[in-house]
mmCIF file of C-alpha atoms in Angstrom:
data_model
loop_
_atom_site.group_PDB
_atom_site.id
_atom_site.type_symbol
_atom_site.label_atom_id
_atom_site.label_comp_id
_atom_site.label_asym_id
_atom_site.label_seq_id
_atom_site.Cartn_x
_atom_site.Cartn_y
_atom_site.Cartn_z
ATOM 1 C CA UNK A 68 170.232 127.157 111.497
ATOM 2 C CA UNK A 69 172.950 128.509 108.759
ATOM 3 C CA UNK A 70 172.384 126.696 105.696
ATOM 4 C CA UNK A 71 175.295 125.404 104.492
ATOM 5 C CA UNK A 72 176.618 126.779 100.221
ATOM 6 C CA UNK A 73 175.296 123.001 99.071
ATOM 7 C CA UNK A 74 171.781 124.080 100.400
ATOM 8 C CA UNK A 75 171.600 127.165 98.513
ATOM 9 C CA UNK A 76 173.443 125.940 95.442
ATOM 10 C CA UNK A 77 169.904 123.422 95.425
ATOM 11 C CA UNK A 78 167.923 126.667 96.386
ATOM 12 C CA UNK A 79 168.988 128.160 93.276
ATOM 13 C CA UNK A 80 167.932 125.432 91.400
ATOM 14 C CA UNK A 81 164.713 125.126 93.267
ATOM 15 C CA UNK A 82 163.810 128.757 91.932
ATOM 16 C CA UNK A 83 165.723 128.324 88.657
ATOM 17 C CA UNK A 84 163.308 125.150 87.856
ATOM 18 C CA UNK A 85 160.098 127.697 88.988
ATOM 19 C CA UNK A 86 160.482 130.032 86.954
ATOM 20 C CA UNK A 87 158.589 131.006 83.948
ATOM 21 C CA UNK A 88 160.925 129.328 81.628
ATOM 22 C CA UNK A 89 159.175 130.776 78.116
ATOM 23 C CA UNK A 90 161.092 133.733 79.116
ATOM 24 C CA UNK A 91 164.078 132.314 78.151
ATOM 25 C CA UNK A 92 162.662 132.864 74.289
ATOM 26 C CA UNK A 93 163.074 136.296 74.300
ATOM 27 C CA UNK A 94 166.145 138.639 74.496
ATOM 28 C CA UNK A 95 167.790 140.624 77.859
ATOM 29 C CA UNK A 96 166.192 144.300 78.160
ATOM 30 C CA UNK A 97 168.296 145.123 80.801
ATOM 31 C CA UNK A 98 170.738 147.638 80.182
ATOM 32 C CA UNK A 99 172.868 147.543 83.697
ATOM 33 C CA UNK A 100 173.050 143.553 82.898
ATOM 34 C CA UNK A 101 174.995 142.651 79.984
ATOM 35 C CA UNK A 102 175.949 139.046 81.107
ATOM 36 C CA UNK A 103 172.098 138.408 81.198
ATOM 37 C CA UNK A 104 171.220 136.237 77.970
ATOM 38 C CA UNK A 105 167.600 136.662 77.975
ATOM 39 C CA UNK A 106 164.191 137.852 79.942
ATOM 40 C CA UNK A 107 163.936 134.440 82.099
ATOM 41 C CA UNK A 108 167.740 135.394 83.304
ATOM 42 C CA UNK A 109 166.278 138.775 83.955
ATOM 43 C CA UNK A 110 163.471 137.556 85.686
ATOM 44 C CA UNK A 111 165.608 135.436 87.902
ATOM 45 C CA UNK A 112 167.865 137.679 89.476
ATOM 46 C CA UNK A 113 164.617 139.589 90.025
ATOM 47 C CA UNK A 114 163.562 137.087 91.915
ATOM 48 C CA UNK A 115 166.730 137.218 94.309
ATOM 49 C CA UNK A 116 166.721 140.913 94.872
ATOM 50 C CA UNK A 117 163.390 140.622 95.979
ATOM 51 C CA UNK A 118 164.890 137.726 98.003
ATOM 52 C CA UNK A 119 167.604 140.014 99.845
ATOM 53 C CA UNK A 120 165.014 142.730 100.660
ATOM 54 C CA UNK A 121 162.387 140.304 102.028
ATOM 55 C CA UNK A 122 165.110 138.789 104.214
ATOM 56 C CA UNK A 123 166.429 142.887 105.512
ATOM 57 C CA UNK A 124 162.802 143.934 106.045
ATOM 58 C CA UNK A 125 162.225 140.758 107.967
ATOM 59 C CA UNK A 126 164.957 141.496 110.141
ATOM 60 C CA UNK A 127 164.692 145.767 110.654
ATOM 61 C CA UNK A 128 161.040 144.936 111.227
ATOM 62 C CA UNK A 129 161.819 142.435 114.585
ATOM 63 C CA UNK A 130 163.746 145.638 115.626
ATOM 64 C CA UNK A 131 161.495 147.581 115.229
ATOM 65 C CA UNK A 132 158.371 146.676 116.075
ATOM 66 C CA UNK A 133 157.079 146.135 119.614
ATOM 67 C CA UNK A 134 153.199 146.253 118.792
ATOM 68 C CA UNK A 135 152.806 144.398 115.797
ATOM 69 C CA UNK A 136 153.679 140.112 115.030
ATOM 70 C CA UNK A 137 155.716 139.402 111.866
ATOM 71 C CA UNK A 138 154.488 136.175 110.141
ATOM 72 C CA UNK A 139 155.374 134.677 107.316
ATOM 73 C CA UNK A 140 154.065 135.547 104.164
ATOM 74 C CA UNK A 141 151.704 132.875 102.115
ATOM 75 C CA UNK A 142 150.273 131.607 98.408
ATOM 76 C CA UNK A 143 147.151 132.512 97.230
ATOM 77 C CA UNK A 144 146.447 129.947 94.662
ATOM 78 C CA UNK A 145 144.194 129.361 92.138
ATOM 79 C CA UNK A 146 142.757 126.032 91.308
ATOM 80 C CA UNK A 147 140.894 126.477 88.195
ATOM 81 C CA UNK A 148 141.322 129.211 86.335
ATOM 82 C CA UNK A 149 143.196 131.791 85.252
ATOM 83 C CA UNK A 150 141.888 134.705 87.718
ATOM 84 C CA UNK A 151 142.392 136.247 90.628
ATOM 85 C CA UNK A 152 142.862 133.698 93.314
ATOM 86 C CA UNK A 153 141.325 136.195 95.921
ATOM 87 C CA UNK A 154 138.343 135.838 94.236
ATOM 88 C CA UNK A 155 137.201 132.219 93.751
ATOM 89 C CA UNK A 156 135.483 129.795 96.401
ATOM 90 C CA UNK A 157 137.694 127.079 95.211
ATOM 91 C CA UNK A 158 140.998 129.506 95.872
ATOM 92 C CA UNK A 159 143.599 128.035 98.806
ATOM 93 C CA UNK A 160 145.468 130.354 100.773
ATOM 94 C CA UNK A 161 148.676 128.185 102.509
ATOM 95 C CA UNK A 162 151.593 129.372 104.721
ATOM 96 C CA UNK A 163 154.759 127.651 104.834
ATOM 97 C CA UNK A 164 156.472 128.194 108.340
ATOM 98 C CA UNK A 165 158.744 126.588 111.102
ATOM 99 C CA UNK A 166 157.249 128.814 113.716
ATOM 100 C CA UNK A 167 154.346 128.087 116.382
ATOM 101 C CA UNK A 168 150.806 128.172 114.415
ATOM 102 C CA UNK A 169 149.903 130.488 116.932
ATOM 103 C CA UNK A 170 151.456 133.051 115.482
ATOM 104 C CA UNK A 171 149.086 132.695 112.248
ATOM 105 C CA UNK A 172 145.827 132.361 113.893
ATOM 106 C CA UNK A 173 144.951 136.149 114.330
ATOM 107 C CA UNK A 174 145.206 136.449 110.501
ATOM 108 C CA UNK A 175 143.619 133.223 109.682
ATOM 109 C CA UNK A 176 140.852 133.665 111.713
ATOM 110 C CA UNK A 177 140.384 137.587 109.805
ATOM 111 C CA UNK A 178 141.328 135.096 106.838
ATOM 112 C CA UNK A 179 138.033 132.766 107.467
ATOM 113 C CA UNK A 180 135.479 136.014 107.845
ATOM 114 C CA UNK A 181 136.644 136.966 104.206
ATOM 115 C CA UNK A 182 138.085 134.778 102.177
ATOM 116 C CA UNK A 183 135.792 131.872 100.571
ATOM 117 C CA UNK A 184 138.351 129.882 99.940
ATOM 118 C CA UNK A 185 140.655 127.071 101.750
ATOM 119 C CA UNK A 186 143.083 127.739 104.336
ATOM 120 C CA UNK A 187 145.753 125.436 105.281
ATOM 121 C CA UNK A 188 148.922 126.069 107.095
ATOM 122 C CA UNK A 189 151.949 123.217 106.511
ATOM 123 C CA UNK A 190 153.864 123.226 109.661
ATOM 124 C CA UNK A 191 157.705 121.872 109.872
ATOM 125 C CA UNK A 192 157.315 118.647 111.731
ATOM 126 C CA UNK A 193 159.758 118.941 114.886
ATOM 127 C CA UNK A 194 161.655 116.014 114.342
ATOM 128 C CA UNK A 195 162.691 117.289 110.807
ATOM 129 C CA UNK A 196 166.823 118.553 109.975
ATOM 130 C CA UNK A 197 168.028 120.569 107.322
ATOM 131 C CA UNK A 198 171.480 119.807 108.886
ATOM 132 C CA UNK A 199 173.335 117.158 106.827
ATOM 133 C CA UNK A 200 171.149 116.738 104.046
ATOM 134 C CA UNK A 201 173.352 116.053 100.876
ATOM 135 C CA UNK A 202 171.398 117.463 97.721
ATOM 136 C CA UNK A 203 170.391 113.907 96.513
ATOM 137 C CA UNK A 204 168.699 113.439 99.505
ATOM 138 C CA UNK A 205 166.881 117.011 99.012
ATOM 139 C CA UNK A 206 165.964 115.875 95.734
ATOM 140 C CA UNK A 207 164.619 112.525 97.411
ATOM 141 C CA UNK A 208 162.167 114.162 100.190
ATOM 142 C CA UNK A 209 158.894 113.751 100.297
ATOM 143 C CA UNK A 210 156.511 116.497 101.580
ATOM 144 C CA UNK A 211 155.727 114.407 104.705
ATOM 145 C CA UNK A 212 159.158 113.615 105.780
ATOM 146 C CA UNK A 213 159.321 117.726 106.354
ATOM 147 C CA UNK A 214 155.387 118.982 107.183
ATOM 148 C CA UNK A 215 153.059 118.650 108.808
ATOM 149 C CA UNK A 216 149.400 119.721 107.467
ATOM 150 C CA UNK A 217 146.923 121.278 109.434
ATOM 151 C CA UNK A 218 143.286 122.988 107.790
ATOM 152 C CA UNK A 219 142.040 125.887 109.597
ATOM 153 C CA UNK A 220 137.680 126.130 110.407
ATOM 154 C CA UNK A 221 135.789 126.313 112.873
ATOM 155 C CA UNK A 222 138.483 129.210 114.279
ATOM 156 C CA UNK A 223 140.971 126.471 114.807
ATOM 157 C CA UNK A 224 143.633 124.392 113.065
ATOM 158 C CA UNK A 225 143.553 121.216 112.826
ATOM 159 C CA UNK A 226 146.018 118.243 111.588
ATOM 160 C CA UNK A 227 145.327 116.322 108.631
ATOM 161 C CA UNK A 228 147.114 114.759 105.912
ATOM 162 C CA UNK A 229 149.031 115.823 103.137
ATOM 163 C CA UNK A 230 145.971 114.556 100.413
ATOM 164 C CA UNK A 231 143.758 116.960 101.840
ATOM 165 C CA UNK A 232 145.491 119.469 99.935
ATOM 166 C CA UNK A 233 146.553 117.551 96.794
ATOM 167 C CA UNK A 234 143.161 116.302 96.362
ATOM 168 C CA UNK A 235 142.352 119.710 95.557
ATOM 169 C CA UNK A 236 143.957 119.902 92.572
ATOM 170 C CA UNK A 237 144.343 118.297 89.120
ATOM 171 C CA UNK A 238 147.581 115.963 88.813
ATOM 172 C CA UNK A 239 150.163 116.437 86.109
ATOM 173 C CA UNK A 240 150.359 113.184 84.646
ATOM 174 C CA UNK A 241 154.065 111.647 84.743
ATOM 175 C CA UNK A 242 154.638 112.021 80.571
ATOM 176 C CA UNK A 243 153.730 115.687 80.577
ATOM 177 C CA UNK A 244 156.459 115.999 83.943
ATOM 178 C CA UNK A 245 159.209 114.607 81.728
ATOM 179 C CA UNK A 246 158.642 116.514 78.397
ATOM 180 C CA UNK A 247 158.284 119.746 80.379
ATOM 181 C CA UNK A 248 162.283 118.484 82.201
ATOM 182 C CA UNK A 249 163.180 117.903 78.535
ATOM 183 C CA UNK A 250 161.901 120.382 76.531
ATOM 184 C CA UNK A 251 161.450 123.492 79.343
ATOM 185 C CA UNK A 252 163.968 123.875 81.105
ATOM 186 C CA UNK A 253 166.136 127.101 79.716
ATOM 187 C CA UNK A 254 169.969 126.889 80.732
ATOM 188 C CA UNK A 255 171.860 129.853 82.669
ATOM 189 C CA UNK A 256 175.243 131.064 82.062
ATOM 190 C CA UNK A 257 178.028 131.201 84.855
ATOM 191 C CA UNK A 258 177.581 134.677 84.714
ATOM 192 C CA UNK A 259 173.974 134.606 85.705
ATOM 193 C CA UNK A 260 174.594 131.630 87.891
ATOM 194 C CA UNK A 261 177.922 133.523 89.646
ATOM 195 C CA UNK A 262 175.590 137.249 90.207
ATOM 196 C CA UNK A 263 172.936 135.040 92.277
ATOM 197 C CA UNK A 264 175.094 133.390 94.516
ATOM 198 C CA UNK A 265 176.605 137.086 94.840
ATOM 199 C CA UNK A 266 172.742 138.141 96.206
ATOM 200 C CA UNK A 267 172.630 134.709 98.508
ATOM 201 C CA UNK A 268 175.498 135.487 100.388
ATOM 202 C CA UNK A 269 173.843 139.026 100.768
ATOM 203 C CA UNK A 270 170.582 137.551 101.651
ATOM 204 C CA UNK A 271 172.338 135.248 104.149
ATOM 205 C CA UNK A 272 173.794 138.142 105.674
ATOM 206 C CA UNK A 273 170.625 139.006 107.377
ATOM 207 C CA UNK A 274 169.833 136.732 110.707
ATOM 208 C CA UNK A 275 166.342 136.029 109.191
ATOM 209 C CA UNK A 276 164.566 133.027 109.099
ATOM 210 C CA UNK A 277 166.308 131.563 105.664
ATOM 211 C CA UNK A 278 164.827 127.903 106.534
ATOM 212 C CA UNK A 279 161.753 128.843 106.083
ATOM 213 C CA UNK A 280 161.961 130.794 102.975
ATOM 214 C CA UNK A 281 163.949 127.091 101.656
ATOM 215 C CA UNK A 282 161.359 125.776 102.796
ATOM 216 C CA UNK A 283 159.014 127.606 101.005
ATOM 217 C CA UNK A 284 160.636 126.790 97.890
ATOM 218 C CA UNK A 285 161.114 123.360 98.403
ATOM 219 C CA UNK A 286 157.038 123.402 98.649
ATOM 220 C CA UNK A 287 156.360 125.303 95.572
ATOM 221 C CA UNK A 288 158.880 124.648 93.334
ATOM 222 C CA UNK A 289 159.569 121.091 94.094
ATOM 223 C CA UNK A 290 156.404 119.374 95.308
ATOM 224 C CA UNK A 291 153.223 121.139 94.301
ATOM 225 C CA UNK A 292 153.913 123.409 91.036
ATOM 226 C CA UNK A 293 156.018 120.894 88.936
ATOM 227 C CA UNK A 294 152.884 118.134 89.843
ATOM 228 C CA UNK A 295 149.414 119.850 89.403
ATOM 229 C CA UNK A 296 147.616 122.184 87.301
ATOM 230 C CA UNK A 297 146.707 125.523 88.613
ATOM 231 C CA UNK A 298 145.731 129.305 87.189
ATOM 232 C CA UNK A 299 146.887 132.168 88.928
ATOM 233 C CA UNK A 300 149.160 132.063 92.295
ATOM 234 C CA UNK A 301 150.210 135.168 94.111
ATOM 235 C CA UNK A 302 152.245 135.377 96.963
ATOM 236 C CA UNK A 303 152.422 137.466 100.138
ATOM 237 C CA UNK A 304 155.596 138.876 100.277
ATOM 238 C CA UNK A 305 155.445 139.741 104.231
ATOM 239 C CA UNK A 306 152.496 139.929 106.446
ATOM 240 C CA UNK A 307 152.023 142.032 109.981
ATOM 241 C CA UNK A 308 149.770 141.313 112.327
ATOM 242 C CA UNK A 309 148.688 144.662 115.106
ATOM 243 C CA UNK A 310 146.078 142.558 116.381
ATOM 244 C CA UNK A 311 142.926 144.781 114.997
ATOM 245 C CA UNK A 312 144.383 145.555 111.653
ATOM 246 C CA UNK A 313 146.605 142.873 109.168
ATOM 247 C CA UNK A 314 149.015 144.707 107.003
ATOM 248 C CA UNK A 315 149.858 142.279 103.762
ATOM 249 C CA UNK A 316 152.941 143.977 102.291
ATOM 250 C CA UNK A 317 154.732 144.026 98.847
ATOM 251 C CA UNK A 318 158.487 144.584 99.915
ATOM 252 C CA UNK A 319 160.938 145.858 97.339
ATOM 253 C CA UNK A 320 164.439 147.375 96.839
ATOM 254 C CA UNK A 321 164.443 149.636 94.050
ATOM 255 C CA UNK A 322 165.656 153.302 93.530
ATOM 256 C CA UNK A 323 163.160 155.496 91.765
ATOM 257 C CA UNK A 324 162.982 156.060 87.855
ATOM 258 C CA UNK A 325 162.343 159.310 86.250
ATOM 259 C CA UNK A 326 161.915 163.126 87.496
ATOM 260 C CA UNK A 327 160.311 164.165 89.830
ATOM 261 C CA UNK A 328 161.285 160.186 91.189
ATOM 262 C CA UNK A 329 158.929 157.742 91.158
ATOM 263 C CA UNK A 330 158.258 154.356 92.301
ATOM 264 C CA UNK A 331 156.063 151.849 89.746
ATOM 265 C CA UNK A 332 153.821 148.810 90.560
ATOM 266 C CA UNK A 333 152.529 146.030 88.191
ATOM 267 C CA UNK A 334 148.722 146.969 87.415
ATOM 268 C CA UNK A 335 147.627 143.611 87.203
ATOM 269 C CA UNK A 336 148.403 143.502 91.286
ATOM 270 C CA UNK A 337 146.068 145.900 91.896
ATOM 271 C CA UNK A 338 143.252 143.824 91.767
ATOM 272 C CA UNK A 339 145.072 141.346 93.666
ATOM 273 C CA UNK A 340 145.218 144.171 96.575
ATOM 274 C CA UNK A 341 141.839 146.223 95.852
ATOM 275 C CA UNK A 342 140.203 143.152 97.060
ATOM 276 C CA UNK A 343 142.421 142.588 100.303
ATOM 277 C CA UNK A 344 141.447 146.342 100.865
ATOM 278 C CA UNK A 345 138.094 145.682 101.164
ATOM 279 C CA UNK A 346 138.340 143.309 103.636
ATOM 280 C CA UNK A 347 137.288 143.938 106.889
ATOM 281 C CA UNK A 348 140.674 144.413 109.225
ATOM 282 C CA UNK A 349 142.872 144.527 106.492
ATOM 283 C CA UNK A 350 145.136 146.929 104.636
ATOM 284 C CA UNK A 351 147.477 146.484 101.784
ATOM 285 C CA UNK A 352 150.780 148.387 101.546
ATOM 286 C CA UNK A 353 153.627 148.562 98.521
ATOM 287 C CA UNK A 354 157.218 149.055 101.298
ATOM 288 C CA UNK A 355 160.626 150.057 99.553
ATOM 289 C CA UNK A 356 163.744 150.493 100.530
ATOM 290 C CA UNK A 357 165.012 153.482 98.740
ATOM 291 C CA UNK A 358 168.668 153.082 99.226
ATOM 292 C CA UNK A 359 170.837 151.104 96.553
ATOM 293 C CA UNK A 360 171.227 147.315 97.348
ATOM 294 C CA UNK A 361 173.903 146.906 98.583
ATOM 295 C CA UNK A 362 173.154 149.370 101.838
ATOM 296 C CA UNK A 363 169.646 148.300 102.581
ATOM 297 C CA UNK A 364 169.338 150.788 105.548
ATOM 298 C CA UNK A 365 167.207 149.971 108.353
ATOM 299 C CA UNK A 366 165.620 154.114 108.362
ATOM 300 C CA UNK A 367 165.542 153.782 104.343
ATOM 301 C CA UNK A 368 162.241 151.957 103.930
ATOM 302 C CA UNK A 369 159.206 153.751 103.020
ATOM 303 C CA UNK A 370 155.826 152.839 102.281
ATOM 304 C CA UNK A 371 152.348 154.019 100.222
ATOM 305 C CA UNK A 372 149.282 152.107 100.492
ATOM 306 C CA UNK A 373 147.765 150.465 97.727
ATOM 307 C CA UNK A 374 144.812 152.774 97.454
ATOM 308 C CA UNK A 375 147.092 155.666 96.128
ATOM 309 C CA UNK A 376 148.104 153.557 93.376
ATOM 310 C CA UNK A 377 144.982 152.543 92.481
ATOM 311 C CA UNK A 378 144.196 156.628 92.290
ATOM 312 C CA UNK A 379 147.023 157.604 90.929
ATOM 313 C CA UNK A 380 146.868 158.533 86.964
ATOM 314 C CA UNK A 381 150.523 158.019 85.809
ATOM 315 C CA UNK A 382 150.102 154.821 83.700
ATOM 316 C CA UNK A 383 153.461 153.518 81.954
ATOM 317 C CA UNK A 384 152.789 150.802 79.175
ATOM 318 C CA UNK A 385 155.238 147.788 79.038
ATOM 319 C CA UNK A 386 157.060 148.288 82.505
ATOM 320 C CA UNK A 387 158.462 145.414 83.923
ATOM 321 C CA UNK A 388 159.187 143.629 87.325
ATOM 322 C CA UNK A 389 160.205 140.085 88.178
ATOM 323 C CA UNK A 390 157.683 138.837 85.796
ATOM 324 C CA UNK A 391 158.918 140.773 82.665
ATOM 325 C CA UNK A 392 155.774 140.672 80.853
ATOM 326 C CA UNK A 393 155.891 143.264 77.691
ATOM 327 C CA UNK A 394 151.965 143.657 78.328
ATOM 328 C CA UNK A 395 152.104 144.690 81.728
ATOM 329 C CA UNK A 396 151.567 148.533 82.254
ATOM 330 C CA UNK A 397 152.873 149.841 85.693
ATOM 331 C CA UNK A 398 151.096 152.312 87.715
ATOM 332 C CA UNK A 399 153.661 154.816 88.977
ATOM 333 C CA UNK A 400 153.496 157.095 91.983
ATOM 334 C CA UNK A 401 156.051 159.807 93.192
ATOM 335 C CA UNK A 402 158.091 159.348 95.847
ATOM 336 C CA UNK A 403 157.114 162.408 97.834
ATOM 337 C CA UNK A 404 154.224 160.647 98.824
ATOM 338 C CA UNK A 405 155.682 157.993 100.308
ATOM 339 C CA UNK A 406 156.175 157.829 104.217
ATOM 340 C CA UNK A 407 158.720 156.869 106.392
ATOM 341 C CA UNK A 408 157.741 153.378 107.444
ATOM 342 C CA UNK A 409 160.133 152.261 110.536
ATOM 343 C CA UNK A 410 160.308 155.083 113.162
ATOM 344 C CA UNK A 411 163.380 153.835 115.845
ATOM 345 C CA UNK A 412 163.515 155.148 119.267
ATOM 346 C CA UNK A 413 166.676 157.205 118.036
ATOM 347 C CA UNK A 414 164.861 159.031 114.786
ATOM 348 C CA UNK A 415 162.293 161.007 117.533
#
């Protein structure tokens, strides 16, 4: 279904309200933004490009395609600590989608042989409509008016209930919820505010699946993050599945810095990926689309794996990405080693 502008007016708020509000401490670094009034502004209409260029490569990649299954991408999450996710027995890996389960089991069933963790898939109950919902009764949902949960062992998936997961992790008692609305939540100018709605109707250009990326958001930023204590989460930014291999991608938009060009990734993700790597049947792969946003070309997205960031030598201290952290170094590779990652019948 089309959302409708009130839907993704509370979309915006969904990902305003999860976003690293701190941010909002520390000045704007961004030279091409001058409306921006600080990093958490910044980080936000980060977080819609990579919005926009999730919802094109979701949409070239149908096209494209024929041998591999597009799924939706998923949370790696952390329930006690600060680390990697990927590597603790207590991590949960969960999808969010309106499609079949079916379409998931290949991966979680490469997911079980690997990951020590918990794997749960929430599953939009048939019944359920976006249509008509006014944004107070958004705001008044509860998880299991719109999912169903389902656990996946023994090589299958089955239902159970929505404490399952939320017994997993440590509440957020209902004082430390208010004085976090109170005293955390960082205000955006109309500017800001009028530039994301500019990269929603962009987004909702693309016939992808936009209900389930709401969705998604509605699960993260409404129901579990603002309610329990976690460490780390990363998410999966699109997932293909060629039957013997999974390919968990990080999709971008971004034109290359410096001479010769160059693309950069986050270090701190490489751990995040080194371990997927070693995985048996899987393969992790950083996909950009080179041209400007605004002409996200279908034959413009290319692709290096992982592993050639993780041996590449060109270190950059204090690059930034959605998260604009000042102590994150990026790993940068050039762009002539990227390949062409979509071939269509009419490029041969």
């Amino acid at each position: 279904m089309d959302l409708t502008d009130e839907h993704w007016e509370y979309f915006i708020d969904l990902v305003i309200h999860g976003t690293y509000q701190p941010y909002a401490s520390r000045p704007s670094r961004h030279p091409k933004r001058p409306f921006t009034s600080n990093r958490f502004e910044d980080a936000l209409i980060n977080s819609f490009i990579g919005f926009v260029s999730e919802a094109a490569f979701e949409c070239h990649a149908e096209e494209a395609l024929d041998e591999a299954v597009a799924i939706d991408g998923g949370w790696f999450i952390s329930r006690e600590t600060r680390d990697n996710p990927i590597e603790e027995e207590t991590g949960i890996y969960v999808t969010t989608t309106s499609r079949p389960l079916a379409r998931l089991e290949n991966l979680y069933r490469k997911l079980a042989w690997e990951f020590r963790g918990h794997l749960f898939a929430l599953k939009r109950k048939p019944s359920f409509r976006l249509k008509g919902l006014s944004r107070t009764q958004l705001k008044s949902l509860r998880i299991e008016d719109v999912f169903d949960f389902y656990i996946f062992q023994d090589e299958e998936f089955h239902k159970t209930t929505s404490q399952a997961f939320s017994q997993l992790f440590e509440q957020i008692d209902r004082n430390e919820r208010e004085w976090r609305t109170v005293n955390q939540q960082a205000p955006v100018n109309e500017e800001t505010r009028n530039c994301i709605r500019e990269l929603v109707d962009q987004m909702r250009s693309y016939p992808a699946d936009h209900e389930s990326r709401f969705l998604d958001r509605l699960f993260v930023d409404r129901w579990f993050s603002p309610h329990f204590r976690k460490g780390n989460i990363s998410d999966v930014d699109a997932v293909l599945d060629f039957e013997h291999q999974i390919e968990i991608l990080d999709v971008k938009c971004k034109l290359p810095f410096g001479r010769p060009p160059k693309y950069g990734l986050n270090k701190y993700k490489l751990d995040f990926f080194s371990k997927i790597d070693s995985w048996q049947g899987f393969h992790s792969c950083y996909v950009v689309n080179r041209n400007e946003l605004k002409d996200l070309n279908k034959r413009a997205w290319i692709a290096a794996s992982m592993k050639q960031f993780e041996e590449s030598s060109l270190n950059i201290e204090g690059g930034s990405g959605r998260t604009n952290n000042d102590s994150e170094t990026t790993i940068a590779l050039e762009a002539s080693e990227f390949e062409l990652f979509f071939v269509f019948p009419d490029d041969q």
